């Protein structure tokens, strides 16, 4: 098989062993980088959820169908038993992206015969944010980029008589079986072929043979009628087939007005400048100048003007398309970059060659400055300096919220046969959970876009059949006089007041008009289950079932969380049912299910906390009930919080012992007065297991450095330091009463724990 591919030119033997070695190294390094930043599960780019379920179930994707990608995805996701199916589709993008980086290197090397320039081009390509982001999620982009790079490689190999033209035709046909924008490459290909071999027009049999190999991959579109029965929305008819392949809805995303086109020009220009910078743009200019015959002092491997003409005719239509098309910038803005990267390589190769010539006649430091190795260092810095920022932009490795959200939703007590309404991404996430993971096959899914018509029709149909209907987060309400309730993150649409009470009602009287029939606490983004303990930094879903005893005025729900010392540490005020179903519409005897999301502050020390509830008048904000103890919540110890997850006013980094350090302080910013009690917060970090009880000693020092007041406090009154574990980040609060006889001026506040004191901030005492 390998030998056959080599005869075809697909794996043509490079002329140098070093080229093979470098190509392998580029693949390994790029694949490792992409694997590190790949999304771990469901979600990602605009269409990722769709591809993650359609490929595995051999269903139909949105037009133009992408049959090559879906078949490749099915094979890969079936044979590679790593993670869930969504992650495997993401991994496929990473591998395709790494393979593309290799082809970019090989193409650049074929154009320049210079390793430094070629490696730099591949590295700049691989770390481009748009390329990198597509390589971390399920997307048709990486395969499209791979096929375009493969076409260029086959074309250059054909020019050097190392591959047949039929290989170019076949790869172009594969491109047509994947992404229709490959058609924009057709004029440049035709011009190049005619410039290299104009006599091909006199060989009709050869033209026919190439057309055959071009058309052969189009048989992959038979995927549509073969698997059309697997799709609930694709019409498996000739008309449906033609509409799918034509992809007419792309016109909805075209810029047509002058301001929009100007915006598109600006977007392309900004993306290319961000991609290349000043140095990259300069090298592109050098590359363009170096191929002009009258200024050409370095022919490289170009040989003549045919390759530059091909690159120019290839760049222009993709730049125009990126300007006119307003959808998915990662996928479409990247295409002119794909060809400009070769101009970058040609310019870098020209300078590399020139420096090699100049440095050969020099000695000492001058020979180093003009040596290609020094140029390699400059290129490396050019690529590495923005690397950290590009890494952050392209890093999908912690992107698991989509899966967690739908994992939670699919464990909620949704009635059998209910309808769920969601937008494009939500609809495909639902289909993934149902078709790939086999969950809740009884549920019906409805897709909606920008108007309430689909959910209005779905609501009418569901109520006519006696079924429940729910809206995913952010979906517009259906038209009509409906009632609403919450179930987790879902909004339930009701056609009549709910009169059935909970199985085990608590019936807690809030005021004369309102009863809390039932309540509970769960953890958001986790499989649904009652929770008695929560982790700092997580969100609790507080579930409330209200019963209107009589007519109710609109009100606000206030939830407060108190630590074991009775200190208020978090509060949320929100209208019931997200304000979508005002209490003034509730009928006497009606039950309304309500959910409020409540963030447990990161840094909250472990202990038994108290969650309390109160109602306020929506207009006056005055209390309409007492504060009622709702539930005891245990906060668990955690050691995996990141420092930037915990809010603190003034970050610090002060080690007080080999086991404890202070990472921040709050409460010292505004001027204070003598005799006032100030609230100070400290952010503690356990460097090691503490294993001993310590006391925190605070000292107030005057401008001369003299101690004027001292306080001793337990670092955390309800969580002794001997329990602190390595990695814990703990936020603690202290009330410190200032001496009444303090003179105005700037004082320093110090703290020590375990015997080492340090200044943590300034306190300004006002006159």
Short mmCIF file of N, CA and C in Angstrom, two decimals, residues 527-614:
data_model
loop_
_atom_site.label_atom_id
_atom_site.label_comp_id
_atom_site.label_asym_id
_atom_site.label_seq_id
_atom_site.Cartn_x
_atom_site.Cartn_y
_atom_site.Cartn_z
N UNK A 527 -25.19 15.40 37.13
CA UNK A 527 -26.43 14.62 37.05
C UNK A 527 -27.36 14.97 38.19
N UNK A 528 -28.63 15.13 37.86
CA UNK A 528 -29.60 15.63 38.83
C UNK A 528 -29.75 14.68 40.02
N UNK A 529 -29.59 15.24 41.21
CA UNK A 529 -29.80 14.49 42.45
C UNK A 529 -29.80 15.51 43.59
N UNK A 530 -30.61 15.29 44.63
CA UNK A 530 -30.58 16.19 45.78
C UNK A 530 -29.17 16.25 46.37
N UNK A 531 -28.74 17.46 46.74
CA UNK A 531 -27.38 17.63 47.24
C UNK A 531 -27.43 18.17 48.66
N UNK A 532 -26.64 17.58 49.53
CA UNK A 532 -26.49 18.09 50.89
C UNK A 532 -25.13 18.72 51.09
N UNK A 533 -24.25 18.55 50.13
CA UNK A 533 -22.93 19.17 50.21
C UNK A 533 -22.56 19.72 48.84
N UNK A 534 -21.80 20.81 48.85
CA UNK A 534 -21.40 21.48 47.62
C UNK A 534 -19.94 21.88 47.73
N UNK A 535 -19.31 22.06 46.58
CA UNK A 535 -17.91 22.47 46.55
C UNK A 535 -17.82 23.96 46.26
N UNK A 536 -16.86 24.65 46.86
CA UNK A 536 -16.65 26.06 46.53
C UNK A 536 -16.41 26.24 45.04
N UNK A 537 -16.96 27.33 44.50
CA UNK A 537 -16.82 27.59 43.08
C UNK A 537 -17.88 26.93 42.23
N UNK A 538 -18.71 26.06 42.82
CA UNK A 538 -19.79 25.41 42.07
C UNK A 538 -21.08 26.19 42.24
N UNK A 539 -22.03 25.92 41.38
CA UNK A 539 -23.32 26.60 41.41
C UNK A 539 -24.39 25.65 41.92
N UNK A 540 -25.12 26.09 42.93
CA UNK A 540 -26.25 25.31 43.43
C UNK A 540 -27.51 25.71 42.68
N UNK A 541 -28.34 24.74 42.39
CA UNK A 541 -29.67 25.03 41.88
C UNK A 541 -30.64 24.87 43.05
N UNK A 542 -31.18 25.97 43.51
CA UNK A 542 -32.15 25.95 44.61
C UNK A 542 -33.54 25.85 43.98
N UNK A 543 -34.19 24.73 44.21
CA UNK A 543 -35.49 24.43 43.58
C UNK A 543 -36.60 24.74 44.57
N UNK A 544 -37.54 25.58 44.15
CA UNK A 544 -38.63 26.03 45.00
C UNK A 544 -39.96 25.73 44.32
N UNK A 545 -40.90 25.18 45.06
CA UNK A 545 -42.26 24.98 44.57
C UNK A 545 -43.18 25.90 45.36
N UNK A 546 -43.63 26.95 44.69
CA UNK A 546 -44.50 27.93 45.33
C UNK A 546 -45.96 27.51 45.19
N UNK A 547 -46.76 27.90 46.18
CA UNK A 547 -48.22 27.76 46.08
C UNK A 547 -48.84 29.09 46.44
N UNK A 548 -49.64 29.60 45.51
CA UNK A 548 -50.33 30.86 45.76
C UNK A 548 -51.59 30.57 46.56
N UNK A 549 -51.61 31.03 47.82
CA UNK A 549 -52.81 30.82 48.66
C UNK A 549 -53.94 31.73 48.21
N UNK A 550 -53.59 32.89 47.70
CA UNK A 550 -54.55 33.86 47.13
C UNK A 550 -53.79 34.71 46.12
N UNK A 551 -54.36 35.78 45.67
CA UNK A 551 -53.69 36.65 44.69
C UNK A 551 -52.36 37.14 45.27
N UNK A 552 -51.32 37.10 44.44
CA UNK A 552 -49.97 37.42 44.88
C UNK A 552 -49.45 38.63 44.11
N UNK A 553 -48.85 39.56 44.81
CA UNK A 553 -48.16 40.67 44.14
C UNK A 553 -46.80 40.19 43.65
N UNK A 554 -46.28 40.86 42.64
CA UNK A 554 -44.96 40.51 42.13
C UNK A 554 -43.93 40.67 43.25
N UNK A 555 -43.03 39.69 43.33
CA UNK A 555 -42.05 39.72 44.41
C UNK A 555 -40.68 39.26 43.93
N UNK A 556 -39.69 39.51 44.77
CA UNK A 556 -38.31 39.11 44.53
C UNK A 556 -37.94 38.04 45.55
N UNK A 557 -37.22 37.03 45.08
CA UNK A 557 -36.72 35.98 45.97
C UNK A 557 -35.29 36.34 46.38
N UNK A 558 -35.06 36.47 47.67
CA UNK A 558 -33.71 36.74 48.18
C UNK A 558 -33.19 35.48 48.86
N UNK A 559 -32.06 35.00 48.35
CA UNK A 559 -31.38 33.86 48.96
C UNK A 559 -30.07 34.34 49.56
N UNK A 560 -29.79 33.92 50.78
CA UNK A 560 -28.56 34.29 51.45
C UNK A 560 -27.88 33.05 52.01
N UNK A 561 -26.55 33.08 51.95
CA UNK A 561 -25.75 31.98 52.49
C UNK A 561 -24.90 32.51 53.63
N UNK A 562 -25.04 31.87 54.80
CA UNK A 562 -24.29 32.26 55.99
C UNK A 562 -23.29 31.18 56.34
N UNK A 563 -22.08 31.59 56.72
CA UNK A 563 -21.08 30.60 57.13
C UNK A 563 -21.36 30.14 58.56
N UNK A 564 -20.63 29.15 59.05
CA UNK A 564 -20.90 28.63 60.40
C UNK A 564 -20.75 29.67 61.50
N UNK A 565 -20.04 30.76 61.24
CA UNK A 565 -19.91 31.83 62.24
C UNK A 565 -21.04 32.85 62.12
N UNK A 566 -21.99 32.63 61.22
CA UNK A 566 -23.12 33.53 61.06
C UNK A 566 -22.84 34.71 60.17
N UNK A 567 -21.75 34.70 59.43
CA UNK A 567 -21.41 35.82 58.55
C UNK A 567 -22.03 35.58 57.17
N UNK A 568 -22.65 36.62 56.63
CA UNK A 568 -23.21 36.55 55.28
C UNK A 568 -22.08 36.56 54.27
N UNK A 569 -22.02 35.54 53.41
CA UNK A 569 -20.94 35.48 52.43
C UNK A 569 -21.43 35.53 50.99
N UNK A 570 -22.73 35.35 50.76
CA UNK A 570 -23.24 35.41 49.38
C UNK A 570 -24.73 35.69 49.41
N UNK A 571 -25.20 36.37 48.37
CA UNK A 571 -26.61 36.73 48.29
C UNK A 571 -27.02 36.85 46.84
N UNK A 572 -28.25 36.47 46.54
CA UNK A 572 -28.80 36.67 45.21
C UNK A 572 -30.24 37.12 45.32
N UNK A 573 -30.64 38.10 44.52
CA UNK A 573 -32.02 38.61 44.46
C UNK A 573 -32.52 38.44 43.03
N UNK A 574 -33.63 37.73 42.86
CA UNK A 574 -34.12 37.45 41.52
C UNK A 574 -35.62 37.19 41.57
N UNK A 575 -36.30 37.63 40.53
CA UNK A 575 -37.73 37.34 40.42
C UNK A 575 -37.93 35.85 40.18
N UNK A 576 -39.04 35.30 40.64
CA UNK A 576 -39.29 33.87 40.38
C UNK A 576 -39.43 33.59 38.89
N UNK A 577 -39.06 32.36 38.50
CA UNK A 577 -39.16 31.88 37.12
C UNK A 577 -38.44 32.85 36.16
N UNK A 578 -37.27 33.35 36.60
CA UNK A 578 -36.44 34.26 35.80
C UNK A 578 -37.18 35.51 35.35
N UNK A 579 -38.26 35.84 36.01
CA UNK A 579 -39.06 37.00 35.62
C UNK A 579 -39.94 36.76 34.42
N UNK A 580 -40.01 35.50 33.92
CA UNK A 580 -40.78 35.20 32.72
C UNK A 580 -42.25 34.91 33.01
N UNK A 581 -42.57 34.69 34.28
CA UNK A 581 -43.96 34.42 34.67
C UNK A 581 -44.22 35.16 35.97
N UNK A 582 -44.63 36.45 35.87
CA UNK A 582 -44.79 37.29 37.06
C UNK A 582 -45.78 36.69 38.05
N UNK A 583 -45.50 36.87 39.33
CA UNK A 583 -46.36 36.30 40.37
C UNK A 583 -47.76 36.89 40.32
N UNK A 584 -47.91 38.09 39.80
CA UNK A 584 -49.23 38.70 39.72
C UNK A 584 -50.16 37.94 38.78
N UNK A 585 -49.61 37.06 37.95
CA UNK A 585 -50.43 36.23 37.05
C UNK A 585 -50.82 34.91 37.68
N UNK A 586 -50.23 34.58 38.81
CA UNK A 586 -50.52 33.30 39.43
C UNK A 586 -51.96 33.28 39.95
N UNK A 587 -52.63 32.15 39.80
CA UNK A 587 -53.99 32.00 40.28
C UNK A 587 -53.99 31.36 41.67
N UNK A 588 -54.98 31.69 42.49
CA UNK A 588 -55.07 31.04 43.81
C UNK A 588 -55.11 29.52 43.68
N UNK A 589 -54.27 28.86 44.46
CA UNK A 589 -54.19 27.41 44.41
C UNK A 589 -53.21 26.87 43.39
N UNK A 590 -52.57 27.74 42.61
CA UNK A 590 -51.63 27.30 41.58
C UNK A 590 -50.26 26.99 42.19
N UNK A 591 -49.65 25.92 41.70
CA UNK A 591 -48.28 25.56 42.08
C UNK A 591 -47.34 25.98 40.94
N UNK A 592 -46.26 26.65 41.32
CA UNK A 592 -45.29 27.13 40.33
C UNK A 592 -43.91 26.64 40.72
N UNK A 593 -43.28 25.87 39.83
CA UNK A 593 -41.92 25.37 40.08
C UNK A 593 -40.91 26.44 39.68
N UNK A 594 -39.96 26.68 40.55
CA UNK A 594 -39.02 27.78 40.39
C UNK A 594 -37.61 27.28 40.69
N UNK A 595 -36.62 27.85 40.02
CA UNK A 595 -35.21 27.47 40.25
C UNK A 595 -34.38 28.75 40.30
N UNK A 596 -33.48 28.81 41.27
CA UNK A 596 -32.55 29.93 41.38
C UNK A 596 -31.13 29.38 41.46
N UNK A 597 -30.27 29.90 40.62
CA UNK A 597 -28.87 29.48 40.63
C UNK A 597 -28.09 30.32 41.63
N UNK A 598 -27.31 29.64 42.44
CA UNK A 598 -26.64 30.31 43.57
C UNK A 598 -25.19 29.85 43.60
N UNK A 599 -24.27 30.78 43.33
CA UNK A 599 -22.85 30.44 43.28
C UNK A 599 -22.27 30.34 44.69
N UNK A 600 -21.66 29.22 45.00
CA UNK A 600 -20.92 29.07 46.25
C UNK A 600 -19.56 29.74 46.06
N UNK A 601 -19.27 30.78 46.82
CA UNK A 601 -18.03 31.53 46.55
C UNK A 601 -16.79 30.64 46.61
N UNK A 602 -15.96 30.78 45.60
CA UNK A 602 -14.68 30.07 45.63
C UNK A 602 -13.86 30.59 46.80
N UNK A 603 -13.25 29.68 47.54
CA UNK A 603 -12.48 30.06 48.72
C UNK A 603 -13.25 29.90 50.01
N UNK A 604 -14.55 29.56 49.93
CA UNK A 604 -15.33 29.36 51.15
C UNK A 604 -14.77 28.17 51.92
N UNK A 605 -14.40 28.36 53.18
CA UNK A 605 -13.83 27.25 53.96
C UNK A 605 -14.87 26.16 54.21
N UNK A 606 -14.44 24.92 54.42
CA UNK A 606 -15.38 23.83 54.69
C UNK A 606 -16.15 24.08 55.98
N UNK A 607 -17.38 23.57 56.02
CA UNK A 607 -18.19 23.70 57.21
C UNK A 607 -19.66 23.60 56.90
N UNK A 608 -20.50 23.71 57.94
CA UNK A 608 -21.94 23.64 57.79
C UNK A 608 -22.50 25.05 57.63
N UNK A 609 -22.96 25.38 56.45
CA UNK A 609 -23.48 26.70 56.14
C UNK A 609 -25.01 26.67 56.19
N UNK A 610 -25.59 27.84 56.29
CA UNK A 610 -27.05 27.95 56.36
C UNK A 610 -27.56 28.76 55.18
N UNK A 611 -28.50 28.19 54.42
CA UNK A 611 -29.15 28.87 53.31
C UNK A 611 -30.50 29.38 53.77
N UNK A 612 -30.74 30.68 53.64
CA UNK A 612 -31.98 31.28 54.09
C UNK A 612 -32.67 31.99 52.93
N UNK A 613 -34.00 32.13 53.07
CA UNK A 613 -34.81 32.72 52.01
C UNK A 613 -35.68 33.82 52.59
N UNK A 614 -35.94 34.81 51.75
CA UNK A 614 -36.82 35.91 52.13
C UNK A 614 -37.46 36.44 50.86
#
